[in-house]
């Protein structure tokens, strides 16, 4: 169940086997446009660098605070030392200069890539056609059915494999239009050069330390989302899923009745 699925009529039939009066067919559907594929792989690289570099930045100051003030010895909401790793040990594990440089670099790569992705897919109406759930999809029965399919690890088949399920639409919409902007704003709130221009951003989060803590929580949520996403890729068929994100074509199977 890879993101950005757009169903189009089958482009060709690659295999057809007869069983009685039924024929099992394997067709290819064009699932991902070129913009989606390019932006997806750029985002994969940027996200990996952001996670690794973010860990290095955190290890240089392995405590999280709430409010406007935070320093060693100040009451913290999280301390790495409580988990058996001292400040000195954390500092030896991380590289602040490498982490800060690459985190800043790939944060802007991710932002620019995201703006290109959103602008392009708003313009070609991809979001309106494929990301916004319909009223019928938001019914209790529809949500329950989709949730059961996910819990039973039931991969979509035939035409359903070429479009978003309702839970996919909701989760991707949240990630793209809520969590990602939140991560950008909470990151900017930690930059003195930016908050000198827009100090109200600090007030929005209730302090620079609060913004930092929320930024870490947001990143943990994103990591969880990616892990679930990758798990579902393996459930649906990793070769077919990855191939479709490279070539745009996805093989689906179905039955035709004669």
Coordinates of C-alpha atoms in Angstrom, one line a residue:
X1 CA 0.0 0.0 0.0
X2 CA 2.4 2.6 -1.2
X3 CA 1.4 6.3 -1.1
X4 CA 0.2 8.4 -4.0
X5 CA -1.9 5.7 -5.8
X6 CA -3.8 6.8 -8.8
X7 CA -5.8 4.2 -10.7
X8 CA -6.0 4.3 -14.5
X9 CA -7.4 1.7 -16.8
X10 CA -5.0 -1.2 -17.5
X11 CA -2.3 -0.4 -20.0
X12 CA -1.7 -4.0 -21.1
X13 CA -2.3 -7.6 -20.3
X14 CA 0.8 -9.5 -19.4
X15 CA -0.6 -12.9 -18.5
X16 CA -3.9 -14.8 -18.9
X17 CA -4.7 -18.3 -17.7
X18 CA -8.1 -20.1 -18.2
X19 CA -9.8 -22.1 -15.4
X20 CA -13.3 -23.3 -16.5
X21 CA -15.3 -20.3 -17.5
X22 CA -13.1 -17.9 -15.5
X23 CA -9.9 -16.3 -16.6
X24 CA -7.3 -15.0 -14.2
X25 CA -5.6 -12.0 -15.6
X26 CA -2.5 -9.9 -14.7
X27 CA -2.8 -6.4 -15.8
X28 CA -0.6 -3.3 -15.4
X29 CA -2.0 0.0 -14.1
X30 CA -0.3 3.3 -14.2
X31 CA -0.2 4.1 -10.5
X32 CA 2.3 7.0 -9.9
X33 CA 3.0 10.0 -12.1
X34 CA 6.6 11.2 -12.7
X35 CA 6.4 14.0 -10.1
X36 CA 5.2 11.7 -7.4
X37 CA 8.0 9.2 -8.1
X38 CA 10.8 11.8 -8.2
X39 CA 9.6 13.6 -5.1
X40 CA 9.1 10.3 -3.2
X41 CA 12.7 9.2 -3.6
X42 CA 14.1 12.6 -2.9
X43 CA 12.1 12.6 0.3
X44 CA 13.3 9.1 1.2
X45 CA 16.9 10.3 1.1
X46 CA 16.2 13.6 2.9
X47 CA 14.2 11.9 5.6
X48 CA 16.9 9.4 6.4
X49 CA 19.5 12.2 6.7
X50 CA 17.1 14.2 8.8
X51 CA 16.6 11.3 11.3
X52 CA 20.3 10.5 11.6
X53 CA 21.5 14.1 11.8
X54 CA 18.7 14.9 14.2
X55 CA 20.0 12.1 16.5
X56 CA 23.5 13.6 16.4
X57 CA 22.1 17.1 17.3
X58 CA 20.1 15.6 20.2
X59 CA 23.0 13.7 21.6
X60 CA 24.9 17.0 22.0
X61 CA 22.2 18.2 24.4
X62 CA 20.4 15.0 25.6
X63 CA 17.6 16.6 27.5
X64 CA 14.2 18.0 26.7
X65 CA 12.4 20.8 28.5
X66 CA 9.1 22.6 28.5
X67 CA 8.8 26.4 28.3
X68 CA 11.3 29.1 27.4
X69 CA 14.3 28.0 29.5
X70 CA 16.4 24.9 29.4
X71 CA 19.9 24.1 30.6
X72 CA 21.8 21.3 32.3
X73 CA 20.4 20.9 35.8
X74 CA 17.1 22.6 34.9
X75 CA 13.9 20.4 35.4
X76 CA 13.5 18.4 32.3
X77 CA 10.6 16.3 30.8
X78 CA 13.1 13.8 29.4
X79 CA 16.7 13.0 30.3
X80 CA 18.9 10.5 28.4
X81 CA 20.8 10.0 31.7
X82 CA 17.7 8.4 33.2
X83 CA 18.2 5.6 30.6
X84 CA 21.8 5.0 31.6
X85 CA 23.6 7.3 29.1
X86 CA 25.4 10.3 30.7
X87 CA 26.0 13.6 29.1
X88 CA 29.7 12.8 28.3
X89 CA 28.8 9.4 26.8
X90 CA 26.0 11.0 24.7
X91 CA 28.5 13.7 23.5
X92 CA 31.0 11.0 22.4
X93 CA 28.3 9.1 20.5
X94 CA 27.2 12.2 18.5
X95 CA 28.9 14.8 16.2
X96 CA 27.2 18.1 16.7
X97 CA 28.9 19.9 13.8
X98 CA 28.1 17.1 11.3
X99 CA 24.5 16.8 12.7
X100 CA 23.7 20.5 12.6
X101 CA 25.2 21.0 9.1
X102 CA 23.3 18.1 7.5
X103 CA 20.1 18.6 9.4
X104 CA 19.9 22.2 8.1
X105 CA 20.8 21.2 4.6
X106 CA 18.3 18.3 4.2
X107 CA 15.6 20.2 6.1
X108 CA 15.6 22.8 3.2
X109 CA 15.9 20.1 0.6
X110 CA 12.8 18.4 2.2
X111 CA 10.9 21.8 2.3
X112 CA 11.7 22.6 -1.3
X113 CA 10.8 19.1 -2.5
X114 CA 7.6 19.2 -0.5
X115 CA 6.6 22.6 -2.0
X116 CA 7.2 21.2 -5.5
X117 CA 5.2 18.1 -4.8
X118 CA 2.3 19.9 -3.2
X119 CA 2.2 22.6 -5.9
X120 CA 2.3 20.2 -8.8
X121 CA -0.3 17.8 -7.4
X122 CA -2.7 20.7 -6.5
X123 CA -2.3 22.0 -10.0
X124 CA -3.0 18.6 -11.7
X125 CA -5.9 18.0 -9.1
X126 CA -4.2 14.8 -7.8
X127 CA -5.1 15.7 -4.2
X128 CA -8.7 16.4 -5.0
X129 CA -9.2 13.2 -7.0
X130 CA -7.2 10.8 -4.8
X131 CA -6.6 12.2 -1.3
X132 CA -9.9 13.7 -0.2
X133 CA -12.2 11.0 1.2
X134 CA -15.8 11.1 -0.1
X135 CA -18.8 11.1 2.2
X136 CA -19.5 7.4 1.5
X137 CA -15.9 6.6 2.5
X138 CA -16.2 8.4 5.8
X139 CA -19.2 6.4 7.0
X140 CA -18.7 4.2 10.1
X141 CA -19.1 1.0 8.1
X142 CA -16.5 2.0 5.5
X143 CA -14.0 3.0 8.1
X144 CA -14.6 -0.3 10.0
X145 CA -14.2 -2.4 6.9
X146 CA -10.9 -0.7 5.9
X147 CA -9.6 -1.0 9.5
X148 CA -10.4 -4.7 9.6
X149 CA -8.6 -5.2 6.3
X150 CA -5.5 -3.5 7.6
X151 CA -5.5 -5.5 10.9
X152 CA -5.9 -8.7 9.0
X153 CA -3.0 -7.7 6.6
X154 CA -5.3 -8.1 3.7
X155 CA -3.7 -6.5 0.6
X156 CA -6.0 -4.8 -1.9
X157 CA -6.7 -6.6 -5.2
X158 CA -7.7 -5.8 -8.8
X159 CA -8.9 -2.2 -9.2
X160 CA -8.7 -1.5 -5.4
X161 CA -4.9 -1.9 -5.6
X162 CA -4.7 1.1 -7.9
X163 CA -6.3 3.6 -5.5
X164 CA -6.2 4.9 -1.9
X165 CA -8.2 3.2 0.8
X166 CA -10.0 5.7 3.2
X167 CA -7.5 5.2 6.0
X168 CA -4.6 5.8 3.6
X169 CA -6.3 9.0 2.4
X170 CA -6.7 10.2 6.0
X171 CA -3.2 9.3 7.1
X172 CA -1.5 10.8 4.1
X173 CA -3.5 14.0 4.3
X174 CA -2.5 14.4 8.0
X175 CA 1.2 13.8 7.2
X176 CA 1.3 16.1 4.2
X177 CA -0.9 19.0 5.4
X178 CA -0.7 18.9 9.2
X179 CA 2.4 17.1 10.5
X180 CA 4.9 18.3 7.9
X181 CA 4.0 22.0 8.3
X182 CA 4.1 21.5 12.1
X183 CA 7.7 20.0 11.8
X184 CA 8.8 23.0 9.7
X185 CA 7.4 25.6 12.1
X186 CA 8.7 23.9 15.2
X187 CA 12.1 23.6 13.5
X188 CA 12.2 27.3 12.5
X189 CA 11.2 28.2 16.1
X190 CA 14.6 26.8 17.2
X191 CA 16.6 29.0 14.8
X192 CA 17.7 32.3 16.5
X193 CA 18.3 33.9 13.1
X194 CA 14.7 33.2 12.1
X195 CA 13.0 34.1 15.4
X196 CA 14.9 37.4 15.4
X197 CA 12.8 38.3 12.4
X198 CA 9.7 36.6 13.6
X199 CA 9.7 36.4 17.4
X200 CA 6.0 35.6 17.6
X201 CA 6.9 32.1 16.4
X202 CA 8.4 31.4 19.8
X203 CA 5.3 32.6 21.5
X204 CA 3.2 30.3 19.2
X205 CA 4.9 27.3 20.8
X206 CA 5.2 28.8 24.3
X207 CA 9.0 28.9 24.2
X208 CA 11.9 27.6 22.2
X209 CA 12.4 24.6 24.5
X210 CA 8.8 23.6 24.0
X211 CA 9.2 23.8 20.2
X212 CA 12.3 21.6 20.5
X213 CA 10.4 19.0 22.6
X214 CA 7.5 19.0 20.2
X215 CA 9.8 18.7 17.2
X216 CA 11.3 15.5 18.7
X217 CA 7.8 14.1 19.4
X218 CA 6.8 14.9 15.8
X219 CA 9.8 13.2 14.4
X220 CA 9.1 10.1 16.5
X221 CA 5.6 10.1 15.1
X222 CA 6.9 10.4 11.6
X223 CA 9.3 7.5 12.2
X224 CA 6.4 5.3 13.4
X225 CA 4.4 6.3 10.3
X226 CA 7.3 5.3 8.0
X227 CA 7.8 2.0 9.8
X228 CA 4.1 1.1 9.3
X229 CA 4.2 2.3 5.7
X230 CA 7.2 0.1 4.9
X231 CA 5.6 -2.8 6.7
X232 CA 2.5 -2.5 4.5
X233 CA 4.7 -2.3 1.4
X234 CA 6.1 -5.8 2.3
X235 CA 2.5 -7.0 3.0
X236 CA 1.3 -5.9 -0.4
X237 CA 4.4 -7.2 -2.2
X238 CA 7.7 -5.3 -2.0
X239 CA 8.9 -6.0 -5.5
X240 CA 5.7 -4.9 -7.2
X241 CA 5.4 -1.8 -4.9
X242 CA 8.9 -0.6 -5.3
X243 CA 8.8 -1.2 -9.0
X244 CA 5.7 0.9 -9.3
X245 CA 7.4 3.8 -7.5
X246 CA 10.3 3.5 -10.0
X247 CA 8.5 2.9 -13.3
X248 CA 4.9 4.0 -12.4
X249 CA 3.4 0.7 -13.5
X250 CA 1.8 -1.7 -10.9
X251 CA 0.8 -5.3 -11.7
X252 CA -2.7 -6.2 -10.5
X253 CA -4.5 -9.5 -10.7
X254 CA -8.2 -10.1 -11.2
X255 CA -10.7 -12.5 -12.7
X256 CA -12.7 -12.1 -15.8
X257 CA -15.8 -14.2 -16.4
X258 CA -16.7 -15.5 -19.8

